[in-house]
XYZ file of C-alpha atoms in Angstrom:
216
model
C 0.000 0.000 0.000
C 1.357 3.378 -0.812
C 2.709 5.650 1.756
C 0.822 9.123 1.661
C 2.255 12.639 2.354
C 2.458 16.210 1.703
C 5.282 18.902 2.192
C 3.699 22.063 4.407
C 5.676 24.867 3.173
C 5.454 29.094 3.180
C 8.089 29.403 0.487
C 12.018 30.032 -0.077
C 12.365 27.065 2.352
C 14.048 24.616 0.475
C 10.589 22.586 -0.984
C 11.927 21.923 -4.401
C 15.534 21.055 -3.141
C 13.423 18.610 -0.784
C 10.975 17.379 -3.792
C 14.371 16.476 -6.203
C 16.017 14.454 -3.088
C 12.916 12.722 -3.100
C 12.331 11.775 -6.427
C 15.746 10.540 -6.620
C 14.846 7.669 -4.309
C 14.017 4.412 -6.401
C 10.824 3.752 -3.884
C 9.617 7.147 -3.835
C 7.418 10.030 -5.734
C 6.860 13.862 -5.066
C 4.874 16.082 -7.531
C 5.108 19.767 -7.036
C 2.641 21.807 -6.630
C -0.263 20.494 -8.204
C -3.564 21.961 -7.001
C -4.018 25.322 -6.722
C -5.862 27.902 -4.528
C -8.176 28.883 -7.146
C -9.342 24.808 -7.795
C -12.809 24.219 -6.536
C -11.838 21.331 -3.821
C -14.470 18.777 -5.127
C -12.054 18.611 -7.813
C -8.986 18.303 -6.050
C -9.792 14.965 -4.188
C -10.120 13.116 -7.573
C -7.549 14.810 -8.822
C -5.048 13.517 -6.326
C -6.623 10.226 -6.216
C -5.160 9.744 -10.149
C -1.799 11.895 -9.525
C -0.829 10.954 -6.368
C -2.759 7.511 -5.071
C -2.276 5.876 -7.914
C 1.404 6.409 -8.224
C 2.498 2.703 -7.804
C 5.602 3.806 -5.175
C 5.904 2.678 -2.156
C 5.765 6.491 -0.490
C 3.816 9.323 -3.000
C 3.292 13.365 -2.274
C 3.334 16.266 -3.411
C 4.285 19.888 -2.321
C 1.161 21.632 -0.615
C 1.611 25.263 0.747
C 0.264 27.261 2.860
C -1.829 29.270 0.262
C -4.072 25.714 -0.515
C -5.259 25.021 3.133
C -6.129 28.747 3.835
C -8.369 28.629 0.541
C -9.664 24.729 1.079
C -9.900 23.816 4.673
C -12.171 21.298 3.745
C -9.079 19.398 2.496
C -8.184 18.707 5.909
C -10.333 15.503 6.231
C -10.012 14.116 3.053
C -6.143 14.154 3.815
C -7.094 12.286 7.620
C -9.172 9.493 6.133
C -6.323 8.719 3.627
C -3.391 8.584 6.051
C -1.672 11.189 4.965
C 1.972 12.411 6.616
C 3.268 15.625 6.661
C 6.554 17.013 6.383
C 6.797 20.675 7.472
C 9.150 23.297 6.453
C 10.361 26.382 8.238
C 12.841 28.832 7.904
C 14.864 29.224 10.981
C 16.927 32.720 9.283
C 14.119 35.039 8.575
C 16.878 37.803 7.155
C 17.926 35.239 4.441
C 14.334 33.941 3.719
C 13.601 37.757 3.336
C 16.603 38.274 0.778
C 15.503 35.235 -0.928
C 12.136 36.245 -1.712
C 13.489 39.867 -2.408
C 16.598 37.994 -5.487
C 13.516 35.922 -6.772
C 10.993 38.079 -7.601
C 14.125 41.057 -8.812
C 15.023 38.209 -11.096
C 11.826 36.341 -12.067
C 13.526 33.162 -10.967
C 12.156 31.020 -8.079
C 13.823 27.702 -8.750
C 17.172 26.873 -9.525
C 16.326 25.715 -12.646
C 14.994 28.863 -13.888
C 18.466 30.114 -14.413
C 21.083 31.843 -12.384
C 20.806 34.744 -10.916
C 21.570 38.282 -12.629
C 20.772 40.454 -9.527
C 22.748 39.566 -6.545
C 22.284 42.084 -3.908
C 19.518 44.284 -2.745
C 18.424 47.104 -0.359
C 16.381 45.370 2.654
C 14.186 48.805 4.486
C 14.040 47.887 8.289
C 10.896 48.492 8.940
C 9.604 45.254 5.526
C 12.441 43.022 7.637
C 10.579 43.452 10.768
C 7.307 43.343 9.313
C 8.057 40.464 7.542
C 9.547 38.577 10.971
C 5.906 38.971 12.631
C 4.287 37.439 9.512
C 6.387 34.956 8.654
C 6.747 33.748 12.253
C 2.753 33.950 12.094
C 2.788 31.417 9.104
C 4.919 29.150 10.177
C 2.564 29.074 13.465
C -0.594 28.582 11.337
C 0.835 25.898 9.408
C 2.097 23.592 12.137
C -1.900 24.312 13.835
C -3.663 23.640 10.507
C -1.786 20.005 10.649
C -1.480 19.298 14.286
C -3.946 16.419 14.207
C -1.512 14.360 11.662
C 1.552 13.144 12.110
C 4.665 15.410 11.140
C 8.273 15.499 10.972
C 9.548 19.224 11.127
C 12.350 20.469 9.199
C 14.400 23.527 9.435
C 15.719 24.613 6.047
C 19.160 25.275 7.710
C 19.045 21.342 8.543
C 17.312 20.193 5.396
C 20.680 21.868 3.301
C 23.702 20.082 6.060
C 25.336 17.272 4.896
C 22.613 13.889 4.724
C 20.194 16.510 6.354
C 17.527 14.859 4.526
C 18.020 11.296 6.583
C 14.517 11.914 8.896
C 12.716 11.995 5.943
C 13.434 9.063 4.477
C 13.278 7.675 8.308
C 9.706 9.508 8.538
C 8.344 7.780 5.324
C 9.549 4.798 5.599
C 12.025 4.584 3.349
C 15.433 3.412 2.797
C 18.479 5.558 3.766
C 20.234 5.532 0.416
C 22.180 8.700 -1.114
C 19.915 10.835 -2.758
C 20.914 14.241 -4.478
C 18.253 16.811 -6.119
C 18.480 18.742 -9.597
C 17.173 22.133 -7.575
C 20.200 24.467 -5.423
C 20.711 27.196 -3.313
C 19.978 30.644 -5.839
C 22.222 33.109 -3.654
C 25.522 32.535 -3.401
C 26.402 35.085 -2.109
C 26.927 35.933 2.044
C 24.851 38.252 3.909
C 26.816 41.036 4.098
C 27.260 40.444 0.237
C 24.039 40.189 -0.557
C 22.589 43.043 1.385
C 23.669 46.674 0.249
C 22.625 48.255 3.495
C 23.821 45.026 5.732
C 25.907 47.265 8.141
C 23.066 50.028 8.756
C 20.238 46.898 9.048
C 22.513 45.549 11.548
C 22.921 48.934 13.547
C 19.472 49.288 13.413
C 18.701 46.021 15.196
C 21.470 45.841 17.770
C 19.804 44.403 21.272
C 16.747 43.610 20.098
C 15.341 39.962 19.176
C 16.257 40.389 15.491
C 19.945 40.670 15.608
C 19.945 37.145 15.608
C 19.175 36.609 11.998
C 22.460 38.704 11.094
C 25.615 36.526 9.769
């Protein structure tokens, strides 16, 4: 019987890197993402009954943000009576989350296999980074509640990227722990300082409060 799950994501948390590791496992399958916020969810079930059900691996997903539970809650129980596990990604570096969103949409590029970056550094205006920190933080939070009645492995991004960092999710799905690598990479290259014009002033501006400790 096939192995159901999801990936919970917000976005510019490593989802694709994690969907390529995946797909390079011989027993396993992970679609992007496949529905989307604006499909009725009478459709959807069916849907991922042909796509995802009826994959034939022994472990099948796809990637499922945020965006698709806030518009179809009534997903929820069609994901409990199928046995569906969820793997749940967060961001632990808000700063470079931030900056990564910022270098994606400057460059129109949001996976690695778009193409390399042209635009390497940007401006980041204090008061969007600590705007952004409440919200994200916010997100993260109404994720993990949204799928608090399933079972879940959590995953930083920071771990997700270190050396066999992937290992608890093969462990989590039940699969073997084989080498795996994924087409998708890291975008910026580039260090904070390097990729932040103002990094110096940003950093003033935060000293010895709560956000100084996204700073590298």
């Amino acid at each position: 019987m096939t192995s159901l799950f999801a990936i919970g994501f917000l976005g510019r948390q490593g989802s694709s890197y994690l969907e390529g590791l995946l797909n390079s496992h011989p027993d396993a399958q992970c679609l992007g993402e496949i529905i989307s916020s604006k499909d009725p969810s009478e459709e959807i079930a069916p849907y991922l009954r042909r796509t995802v059900h009826s994959a034939g691996a022994a472990s099948s997903g796809f990637k499922l943000p945020l965006s698709n539970l806030q518009f179809n809650p009534d997903l929820l129980p069609f994901f409990k009576e199928n046995g569906y596990k969820f793997i749940v990604l967060r961001r632990e570096n808000k700063l470079d989350q931030l900056v990564s969103f910022i270098l994606a949409g400057s460059n129109g590029s949001w996976r690695s296999d778009f193409g390399e970056y042209k635009t390497t550094s940007t401006v980041v205006n204090a008061d969007d980074f600590e705007s952004y920190v409440k919200v994200s933080c916010e997100a993260d939070e109404e994720l993990e509640q949204a799928l608090k009645v399933f079972p879940v492995l959590r995953m930083s991004y920071e771990e997700l990227i270190s050396p066999q960092g992937y290992m608890p999710a093969l462990d989590f799905l039940g699969l073997s722990r084989i080498e795996l690598t994924s087409p998708f990479h890291r975008q910026r290259t580039g260090s904070q300082r390097e990729s932040i014009v103002n990094y110096d002033e940003l950093r003033s501006r935060f000293a010895g409060t709560e956000l100084l400790k996204y700073f590298t």
